[in-house]
Coordinates of C-alpha atoms and ligand atoms in Angstrom, one line a residue:
M1 CA 0.1 -0.2 0.3
K2 CA 3.0 2.2 0.9
L3 CA 5.0 2.1 -1.9
I4 CA 1.3 2.7 -4.3
R5 CA 1.8 5.2 -2.8
Y6 CA 5.3 6.3 -3.1
T7 CA 5.5 5.5 -6.4
A8 CA 1.9 7.7 -7.7
M9 CA 3.2 10.5 -5.3
L10 CA 6.4 9.8 -7.8
L11 CA 4.6 9.8 -10.3
A12 CA 2.8 13.3 -9.7
A13 CA 6.3 15.0 -9.0
A14 CA 7.1 13.8 -13.2
I15 CA 4.5 15.2 -14.7
A16 CA 3.6 17.6 -12.9
A17 CA 7.5 19.0 -13.1
S18 CA 6.8 18.3 -17.1
A19 CA 4.6 20.2 -17.3
Q20 CA 5.5 23.4 -15.5
S21 CA 7.8 25.4 -18.1
P22 CA 11.3 27.1 -16.5
T23 CA 9.5 30.6 -17.8
G24 CA 9.5 33.1 -15.6
R25 CA 11.9 35.3 -12.7
W26 CA 13.9 32.8 -10.5
V27 CA 15.8 34.0 -7.8
A28 CA 18.3 33.3 -5.2
K29 CA 20.8 34.0 -1.7
A30 CA 24.2 35.6 -3.5
S31 CA 25.9 33.6 -1.0
S32 CA 24.6 31.4 2.4
D33 CA 25.6 34.4 4.9
D34 CA 24.6 37.6 3.6
E35 CA 20.3 37.5 3.6
V36 CA 20.3 41.5 1.4
R37 CA 21.7 39.6 -1.7
E38 CA 20.5 38.3 -4.5
I39 CA 20.6 36.7 -7.7
V40 CA 17.7 36.7 -10.1
V41 CA 16.9 35.0 -13.5
A42 CA 15.0 35.2 -15.8
L43 CA 13.8 33.4 -18.7
N44 CA 11.1 33.2 -22.1
V45 CA 11.6 29.8 -23.2
S46 CA 9.5 30.1 -26.5
P47 CA 7.1 27.2 -27.2
E48 CA 10.1 25.6 -29.7
G49 CA 12.4 25.7 -26.5
A50 CA 14.9 29.2 -28.1
I51 CA 15.7 30.8 -24.6
S52 CA 16.2 34.7 -24.0
G53 CA 16.2 36.2 -20.9
Y54 CA 18.6 37.8 -18.1
I55 CA 21.0 37.0 -15.0
Q56 CA 21.0 40.1 -12.5
A57 CA 23.6 39.6 -10.2
P58 CA 25.2 42.6 -7.5
Q59 CA 27.5 43.2 -9.6
Y60 CA 27.0 41.9 -13.0
E61 CA 24.8 41.1 -15.7
D62 CA 24.2 38.2 -17.7
R63 CA 21.9 39.1 -21.2
I64 CA 21.2 35.6 -22.8
V65 CA 22.4 35.3 -26.1
E66 CA 21.7 31.9 -27.2
G67 CA 19.9 28.7 -25.1
T68 CA 17.8 25.8 -25.8
A69 CA 15.2 24.2 -23.1
K70 CA 13.7 20.5 -23.6
D71 CA 12.5 18.4 -21.3
G72 CA 12.8 20.1 -18.3
K73 CA 16.7 20.7 -19.6
L74 CA 18.6 24.1 -20.0
A75 CA 22.0 24.6 -21.9
F76 CA 22.5 29.1 -22.9
V77 CA 24.9 31.2 -23.0
G78 CA 25.4 34.9 -21.3
E79 CA 26.8 38.1 -21.9
R80 CA 27.9 40.2 -20.1
D81 CA 31.0 43.3 -20.6
A82 CA 34.1 42.5 -20.1
N83 CA 36.7 44.9 -18.5
N84 CA 38.1 45.8 -21.6
N85 CA 35.4 46.5 -23.8
T86 CA 34.3 42.9 -25.3
K87 CA 32.1 40.8 -24.0
Q88 CA 31.8 37.2 -22.0
K89 CA 30.0 34.5 -22.2
R90 CA 29.7 31.7 -20.1
N91 CA 28.1 29.0 -20.7
Y92 CA 25.4 28.0 -17.8
N93 CA 23.0 24.6 -17.3
A94 CA 20.4 24.8 -15.7
V95 CA 17.3 21.4 -15.3
L96 CA 14.9 22.5 -14.2
E97 CA 12.7 20.2 -11.1
V98 CA 9.2 20.8 -9.3
G99 CA 9.0 24.3 -7.9
K100 CA 12.9 24.8 -8.5
L101 CA 15.4 26.2 -11.1
K102 CA 19.2 23.9 -10.1
L103 CA 21.7 26.1 -11.8
T104 CA 25.7 25.6 -12.5
M105 CA 26.9 29.3 -12.4
P106 CA 30.5 29.1 -14.2
S107 CA 33.4 28.5 -12.8
R108 CA 35.1 31.8 -12.1
G109 CA 39.6 31.6 -11.2
N110 CA 40.5 28.1 -9.8
Q111 CA 36.9 27.7 -8.4
P112 CA 34.0 24.2 -9.5
P113 CA 31.6 25.3 -10.6
Q114 CA 28.9 26.0 -8.4
V115 CA 25.2 25.1 -8.1
M116 CA 22.8 27.3 -7.0
E117 CA 19.7 25.8 -6.5
F118 CA 16.6 28.5 -7.0
T119 CA 13.1 29.5 -6.4
R120 CA 10.6 30.8 -8.1
L121 CA 8.9 34.4 -7.6
S122 CA 6.7 34.1 -10.8
S123 CA 5.5 32.7 -14.0
E124 CA 5.1 34.9 -15.9
A125 CA 6.9 35.5 -19.4
P126 CA 9.3 38.5 -18.3
K127 CA 10.1 42.0 -20.2
P128 CA 14.0 42.0 -22.2
L129 CA 16.6 44.9 -20.8
P130 CA 16.3 47.6 -21.6
P131 CA 19.6 49.2 -24.0
A132 CA 22.5 49.6 -21.2
P133 CA 22.8 53.4 -20.3
P134 CA 25.7 54.0 -22.4
K135 CA 29.2 54.2 -20.6
I136 CA 31.2 57.4 -19.1
S137 CA 34.2 58.6 -21.3
A138 CA 37.9 58.5 -21.0
A139 CA 38.3 62.7 -19.1
A140 CA 40.8 64.3 -18.6
Y141 CA 42.0 64.1 -15.2
T142 CA 45.1 66.3 -12.9
P143 CA 47.2 64.3 -11.9
V144 CA 47.0 63.4 -8.0
K145 CA 50.1 64.6 -5.8
Y146 CA 52.0 62.3 -4.8
N147 CA 51.4 61.0 -1.3
G148 CA 54.8 60.6 0.4
L149 CA 53.6 56.8 1.4
A150 CA 55.3 53.2 1.3
K151 CA 58.1 54.4 0.6
T152 CA 59.4 50.7 0.6
P153 CA 57.0 48.8 -1.0
P154 CA 53.8 47.8 2.2
M155 CA 53.8 44.8 4.1
G156 CA 51.3 43.0 6.1
W157 CA 48.1 41.2 6.0
N158 CA 44.7 40.6 3.5
S159 CA 41.6 38.6 3.9
W160 CA 41.0 38.3 0.6
N161 CA 43.2 34.2 -0.1
K162 CA 42.5 32.7 2.8
F163 CA 38.7 34.5 4.7
R164 CA 37.4 35.5 1.3
G165 CA 34.0 36.0 2.3
K166 CA 33.9 34.6 5.7
V167 CA 36.2 37.6 7.8
N168 CA 35.0 39.5 10.3
D169 CA 35.9 41.8 13.4
Q170 CA 37.2 39.1 15.3
V171 CA 38.5 37.6 12.8
V172 CA 41.2 40.5 12.3
R173 CA 41.2 41.5 16.2
E174 CA 42.8 38.3 16.3
I175 CA 44.8 38.2 13.5
A176 CA 46.1 41.8 14.4
D177 CA 47.0 39.3 17.6
A178 CA 49.1 36.9 15.8
M179 CA 50.6 39.9 13.3
V180 CA 52.9 41.2 17.3
S181 CA 52.9 37.3 19.2
S182 CA 54.1 35.4 15.9
G183 CA 57.3 38.6 15.8
M184 CA 55.5 39.0 11.7
K185 CA 55.6 42.7 12.8
D186 CA 58.8 43.1 14.1
A187 CA 59.4 41.4 11.1
G188 CA 58.1 44.4 9.1
Y189 CA 55.1 43.3 8.4
L190 CA 52.4 46.6 9.9
Y191 CA 48.9 46.9 8.0
V192 CA 45.7 44.4 8.2
N193 CA 43.9 44.9 5.2
I194 CA 40.2 44.0 5.0
D195 CA 39.0 43.0 2.3
D196 CA 36.0 41.8 -0.1
T197 CA 32.6 41.7 1.8
W198 CA 32.6 44.1 5.1
E199 CA 29.8 46.6 3.3
S200 CA 26.4 46.8 3.8
T201 CA 24.1 49.2 2.3
R202 CA 23.9 53.2 2.4
D203 CA 22.0 55.3 5.3
E204 CA 19.6 57.7 4.0
R205 CA 22.6 60.7 3.2
G206 CA 24.2 57.8 1.5
N207 CA 27.1 57.2 4.5
I208 CA 28.0 53.7 3.2
R209 CA 27.8 51.0 6.1
T210 CA 29.2 47.8 7.4
N211 CA 27.7 45.2 7.4
S212 CA 27.0 43.3 10.9
K213 CA 30.2 41.1 10.6
F214 CA 31.9 44.5 11.5
P215 CA 30.0 46.0 13.5
D216 CA 31.8 49.5 14.8
M217 CA 35.2 49.7 12.3
K218 CA 35.6 53.2 14.5
K219 CA 36.3 50.7 17.2
L220 CA 38.1 48.1 15.1
A221 CA 40.8 50.4 13.4
D222 CA 41.1 52.4 17.3
Y223 CA 41.7 48.4 18.5
V224 CA 44.3 47.6 15.6
H225 CA 46.3 50.7 16.0
G226 CA 46.8 50.0 19.6
K227 CA 49.3 46.6 18.7
G228 CA 50.8 49.5 16.8
L229 CA 49.8 48.0 13.3
K230 CA 48.1 49.6 10.4
L231 CA 43.2 48.6 8.9
G232 CA 43.4 48.6 5.1
I233 CA 40.3 48.8 3.5
Y234 CA 38.6 47.8 0.1
S235 CA 35.9 49.6 -2.0
S236 CA 35.3 49.1 -6.4
P237 CA 35.1 52.4 -8.1
G238 CA 32.5 50.3 -9.3
P239 CA 28.4 50.7 -8.4
K240 CA 29.5 46.8 -6.7
T241 CA 32.9 45.0 -5.9
C242 CA 33.4 42.1 -7.2
A243 CA 31.5 39.7 -4.8
G244 CA 28.6 42.2 -4.9
Y245 CA 28.4 44.6 -2.9
E246 CA 28.5 48.6 -2.4
G247 CA 31.5 50.1 -4.7
S248 CA 32.1 53.4 -3.7
F249 CA 30.7 54.6 -7.2
Q250 CA 29.5 58.4 -7.2
H251 CA 30.3 58.3 -3.3
E252 CA 34.6 58.7 -3.6
T253 CA 34.9 61.9 -2.1
Q254 CA 32.1 60.6 0.9
D255 CA 34.2 57.4 0.8
A256 CA 37.0 58.5 1.6
K257 CA 35.9 61.0 4.5
T258 CA 34.2 57.6 6.0
Y259 CA 37.1 56.0 5.2
A260 CA 39.5 59.0 7.6
A261 CA 36.8 59.1 10.4
W262 CA 37.4 55.3 10.4
G263 CA 41.1 55.6 11.3
I264 CA 41.2 53.5 7.6
D265 CA 45.1 53.5 6.1
Y266 CA 45.2 51.9 3.1
L267 CA 42.6 51.0 0.7
K268 CA 42.1 48.7 -2.2
Y269 CA 40.1 49.7 -5.6
D270 CA 38.9 46.6 -6.8
W271 CA 37.5 47.6 -10.3
C272 CA 35.7 45.2 -10.8
S273 CA 31.3 46.5 -11.8
A274 CA 33.1 49.6 -12.9
A275 CA 33.5 47.9 -16.4
R276 CA 30.0 48.5 -16.2
V277 CA 29.3 52.0 -15.8
Y278 CA 32.9 53.5 -17.6
E279 CA 34.2 52.3 -20.9
A280 CA 38.0 51.2 -20.6
S281 CA 40.3 54.3 -21.5
A282 CA 38.0 55.8 -18.5
M283 CA 39.3 53.8 -16.1
P284 CA 42.9 56.6 -15.5
A285 CA 40.5 58.9 -14.7
A286 CA 38.1 56.8 -12.3
Y287 CA 40.9 55.9 -10.0
A288 CA 42.6 59.1 -9.4
K289 CA 39.0 60.8 -8.6
M290 CA 39.2 57.9 -5.3
G291 CA 43.2 59.1 -5.2
A292 CA 43.1 63.1 -5.0
A293 CA 39.9 62.0 -2.8
L294 CA 41.8 59.9 -0.5
L295 CA 44.7 62.9 -0.5
D296 CA 41.8 65.7 0.7
S297 CA 40.3 62.9 3.7
G298 CA 42.6 64.0 6.1
R299 CA 44.8 60.8 6.6
D300 CA 47.5 59.5 5.2
I301 CA 46.1 56.5 3.2
V302 CA 48.4 54.4 0.8
Y303 CA 46.6 53.2 -2.4
S304 CA 46.5 50.3 -3.6
L305 CA 45.1 50.2 -7.2
C306 CA 43.6 47.0 -8.1
Q307 CA 42.7 46.7 -11.9
Y308 CA 44.4 43.1 -13.2
G309 CA 47.1 45.2 -15.2
L310 CA 44.5 46.6 -17.8
E311 CA 45.6 49.5 -19.5
N312 CA 48.2 49.8 -19.2
V313 CA 48.4 50.8 -15.7
G314 CA 51.9 51.0 -15.3
E315 CA 52.8 54.3 -16.9
W316 CA 50.1 55.4 -15.4
G317 CA 49.1 53.7 -12.0
A318 CA 51.7 56.7 -10.5
K319 CA 50.0 59.6 -11.6
A320 CA 46.7 58.6 -10.2
G321 CA 48.0 58.5 -7.3
G322 CA 48.4 55.0 -6.9
N323 CA 51.0 53.8 -4.1
L324 CA 51.1 49.7 -5.9
W325 CA 48.8 48.7 -8.7
R326 CA 48.2 44.4 -9.5
T327 CA 49.5 43.6 -12.5
T328 CA 47.5 40.2 -13.0
G329 CA 44.5 38.2 -12.7
D330 CA 44.3 36.9 -9.3
I331 CA 47.0 34.6 -7.2
S332 CA 46.0 31.6 -6.1
D333 CA 47.7 28.7 -4.4
R334 CA 48.3 26.9 -6.8
W335 CA 52.3 26.7 -9.1
Q336 CA 50.6 26.7 -11.6
S337 CA 49.4 29.8 -11.2
L338 CA 52.3 31.1 -8.6
E339 CA 54.8 30.1 -12.6
N340 CA 52.3 32.3 -14.5
I341 CA 51.5 35.6 -12.4
G342 CA 55.1 35.1 -10.8
F343 CA 57.7 34.5 -14.0
K344 CA 55.5 34.4 -17.0
Q345 CA 54.0 38.1 -16.9
Q346 CA 55.8 40.4 -14.5
A347 CA 59.3 41.2 -16.6
G348 CA 58.6 44.3 -18.4
R349 CA 57.5 46.3 -15.8
E350 CA 60.2 47.2 -13.3
K351 CA 60.5 50.4 -15.3
F352 CA 57.6 51.5 -13.8
A353 CA 58.3 50.3 -10.4
A354 CA 60.0 53.5 -8.2
A355 CA 59.9 54.0 -4.0
G356 CA 56.3 55.0 -3.2
H357 CA 54.9 52.9 -6.8
W358 CA 55.6 49.4 -6.9
N359 CA 53.6 46.5 -9.4
D360 CA 51.9 44.4 -7.4
P361 CA 51.8 41.0 -8.1
D362 CA 49.3 39.9 -5.9
M363 CA 49.3 38.6 -2.6
L364 CA 51.5 36.1 -0.8
E365 CA 49.7 33.1 -0.2
I366 CA 52.6 31.3 1.7
G367 CA 51.9 28.6 4.2
N368 CA 47.7 28.0 2.7
G369 CA 48.5 24.5 2.1
G370 CA 48.1 24.3 -1.7
M371 CA 51.6 24.5 -1.9
T372 CA 55.5 22.9 -0.8
D373 CA 57.8 24.8 1.0
A374 CA 60.4 24.7 -1.4
E375 CA 57.3 26.5 -3.8
Y376 CA 57.4 28.8 -1.3
R377 CA 60.5 30.2 -0.6
T378 CA 61.2 30.4 -4.9
H379 CA 57.6 33.3 -4.2
M380 CA 58.9 34.8 -1.0
A381 CA 62.0 35.6 -2.8
L382 CA 60.7 36.1 -6.6
W383 CA 58.4 38.6 -4.6
S384 CA 61.8 40.6 -3.2
I385 CA 63.7 41.1 -6.0
L386 CA 59.9 42.3 -7.8
A387 CA 59.8 44.6 -4.7
A388 CA 56.3 43.8 -4.2
P389 CA 54.6 44.2 -1.8
L390 CA 53.9 41.2 1.1
L391 CA 51.2 41.0 1.9
A392 CA 50.4 37.6 3.9
G393 CA 47.2 35.8 2.8
N394 CA 47.1 32.9 5.0
D395 CA 46.2 32.1 8.6
L396 CA 48.6 34.0 11.7
R397 CA 46.2 32.6 13.7
D398 CA 47.2 28.6 13.0
I399 CA 51.2 28.8 11.1
K400 CA 54.1 26.5 11.9
P401 CA 57.5 27.5 12.1
S402 CA 58.4 26.9 8.2
I403 CA 56.4 28.9 7.5
L404 CA 56.7 31.7 9.2
Q405 CA 60.4 31.3 9.1
I406 CA 59.7 31.7 5.5
L407 CA 57.7 34.9 5.7
T408 CA 60.2 36.0 8.8
N409 CA 63.7 36.5 6.9
K410 CA 65.5 39.7 7.9
E411 CA 67.6 39.1 5.1
V412 CA 65.2 38.3 2.2
I413 CA 63.3 40.8 3.7
A414 CA 66.0 43.2 3.7
V415 CA 66.2 42.6 -0.3
D416 CA 62.4 43.9 -0.7
R417 CA 62.4 46.9 0.8
D418 CA 65.6 47.8 -0.1
A419 CA 66.3 51.4 0.3
L420 CA 67.1 52.0 -4.6
G421 CA 63.4 51.0 -4.5
K422 CA 65.2 49.2 -7.7
Q423 CA 62.7 46.5 -9.2
G424 CA 64.7 43.0 -10.8
V425 CA 64.7 41.9 -13.5
R426 CA 65.4 38.0 -15.5
A427 CA 69.3 38.5 -15.8
S428 CA 68.7 34.6 -17.8
Q429 CA 66.1 31.8 -18.5
E430 CA 67.5 28.4 -20.2
D431 CA 64.1 26.5 -20.6
T432 CA 62.2 25.9 -16.2
V433 CA 65.9 27.3 -15.6
E434 CA 65.7 31.3 -14.4
V435 CA 68.1 34.4 -13.0
W436 CA 66.9 37.3 -11.3
V437 CA 69.0 40.1 -9.9
R438 CA 67.7 42.9 -8.1
T439 CA 70.3 45.8 -7.5
L440 CA 71.0 47.0 -4.3
A441 CA 71.6 50.7 -2.5
D442 CA 75.2 49.0 -1.5
G443 CA 75.6 47.9 -4.8
A444 CA 75.3 44.2 -3.6
Y445 CA 73.2 42.1 -6.1
A446 CA 70.2 39.6 -4.8
A447 CA 70.4 36.7 -6.6
G448 CA 67.1 34.2 -7.2
L449 CA 68.0 30.8 -8.6
F450 CA 65.5 29.8 -9.9
N451 CA 64.4 25.8 -11.2
R452 CA 60.6 25.6 -13.0
G453 CA 61.4 21.8 -13.5
D454 CA 60.8 18.5 -12.7
A455 CA 63.3 18.0 -11.4
T456 CA 66.6 19.0 -9.4
A457 CA 68.5 21.5 -11.0
K458 CA 73.0 23.4 -11.2
V459 CA 71.4 26.5 -12.2
T460 CA 73.8 29.2 -12.8
A461 CA 74.0 32.9 -11.7
K462 CA 77.4 34.0 -14.7
W463 CA 78.8 37.5 -13.3
S464 CA 78.1 38.2 -17.6
D465 CA 74.7 38.5 -17.2
L466 CA 74.4 40.1 -14.1
G467 CA 77.1 43.3 -16.2
I468 CA 79.2 42.4 -12.8
S469 CA 83.5 40.9 -13.4
G470 CA 85.2 39.7 -11.4
S471 CA 85.8 38.3 -7.4
H472 CA 82.7 38.9 -5.0
A473 CA 81.3 36.9 -1.9
V474 CA 78.3 34.8 -1.9
R475 CA 76.3 34.7 1.0
D476 CA 72.7 32.4 1.1
L477 CA 70.0 34.3 2.5
W478 CA 67.1 31.1 3.3
E479 CA 70.8 29.9 5.2
H480 CA 72.1 33.4 6.7
A481 CA 75.6 31.3 5.6
D482 CA 78.6 33.3 4.0
R483 CA 79.6 31.2 0.8
G484 CA 83.0 31.8 -0.6
K485 CA 83.9 34.4 -2.5
F486 CA 83.6 33.0 -6.7
T487 CA 84.8 34.3 -9.8
D488 CA 83.5 34.7 -13.0
A489 CA 80.0 32.5 -11.6
F490 CA 77.8 31.1 -8.5
S491 CA 76.5 27.3 -9.3
A492 CA 74.1 25.8 -7.1
D493 CA 72.1 22.9 -7.4
V494 CA 68.7 23.9 -6.5
P495 CA 65.8 21.1 -6.0
S496 CA 63.0 22.0 -8.4
H497 CA 60.3 23.8 -8.2
G498 CA 62.8 26.1 -5.4
V499 CA 65.2 28.5 -5.2
V500 CA 68.5 29.1 -4.0
F501 CA 69.0 32.8 -2.9
V502 CA 72.0 34.9 -2.8
R503 CA 72.8 38.0 -1.8
I504 CA 76.6 39.0 -4.9
A505 CA 78.8 41.4 -2.3
K506 CA 79.3 45.0 -5.2
Ligands
LIG616 C1 39.6 40.3 -7.5 C2 40.5 41.4 -6.8 C3 41.0 40.0 -5.6 C4 39.9 40.4 -4.5 C5 38.5 39.9 -5.4 C6 37.0 40.1 -3.9 O1 39.3 39.0 -7.6 O2 41.0 40.4 -7.8 O3 42.0 40.2 -5.1 O4 39.9 41.6 -4.4 O5 38.1 40.3 -5.4 O6 36.4 40.6 -4.1

């Protein structure tokens, strides 16, 4: 009897599912810990199964340009504005179940595709979206005066790589505590930077508010300052941030004042949805707007541009008031990502770096668990040669001694913060073996003998490739050991994906 009833129920559900149409509006929460932000899918399916409509998330809008639906299975293509005046297509798949639409969202970066469950808002065919309003075009701007900050590459910590949306007041306080107790602060790490997902809506006067994860930003800043550290925050020149939270578009001056009032010392400003409102060529002016606002805010605020290296940022980043600017897309905690960003996308940018203005190959992944210690030493050494900002991205409350040693090696950090402020270059490359070198203030050289290959390899730094001759004393920076004097070259056996990092005296 029970079995018959159960079979009947299943049959009824199947009939209901096949009878319903995906046409209508569907909604899902944009993230598990946030009630405010929603993603809406609007679908219009013709009797022949052709799909039109759109997907609206806080930070993007995808117009469905083609798609078919058959037997409750949907496949369609969404198109959105990409960062540089191009369109980006994304493939969606969905399954219609009783009262639910299970949509497979295309993967972002290295994350696997995510299946989201949408519930029905209505069954009416949605109206087509009106055409997008014209974008703000490039405008002349007054170059922003140098704020006098970041004479050496900024050092500190940022929440994104490890915590993503799970950062909150307590985490930031505990990280600040750990920064001091672990010795990171003594090694030079200063900024504690909150990345995306702290924002809420604006009040009736347009002032940005924090969400419930950050009950009182001023108090948090006081706490961090009380430890002798500085506090950083994050926003976007667009209406929404990359994670879909409130951005600073048309509130630049007001937000800079709010940050100053809270006691903020560092702003990372991330292009994200700005692509929806600005032409790509308007990027320098959009960044200069916030640069000028920060300068007028009455507080020293380091300005970090995050626009993935677009529009030849090295050529205008400093003029927009930037102390540093990202040069690539997002890093992840994998060797391939480190190799791609560090070794393949940095050479040639050295001409743009100088004291106060740095190329930013993205934050550190050291200690996040996806790479070996040898790979993390490569990360740290290469970043130091590149005069890169050193923003740890791991959980400092729970840090292995070997990782702490990598992050706090004073001789390596001294290379990164060398007073000459001259970014290093690749001196030689043979297949997967590379030597990178940086000229230091006292006339010495920091040389990284890198092995990107799969087996231990002998790597040689030839004096002729470094532009020097004669006999020079060599010191191993990881081992804190003098290796003696060498003429013409220095060679070492370097483990797979590892580095031997040396200082070659004048
Ligand atoms: C972009 C940035 C990242 C991080 C996230 C936050 O992807 O490049 O560094 O700030 O946004 O949403």
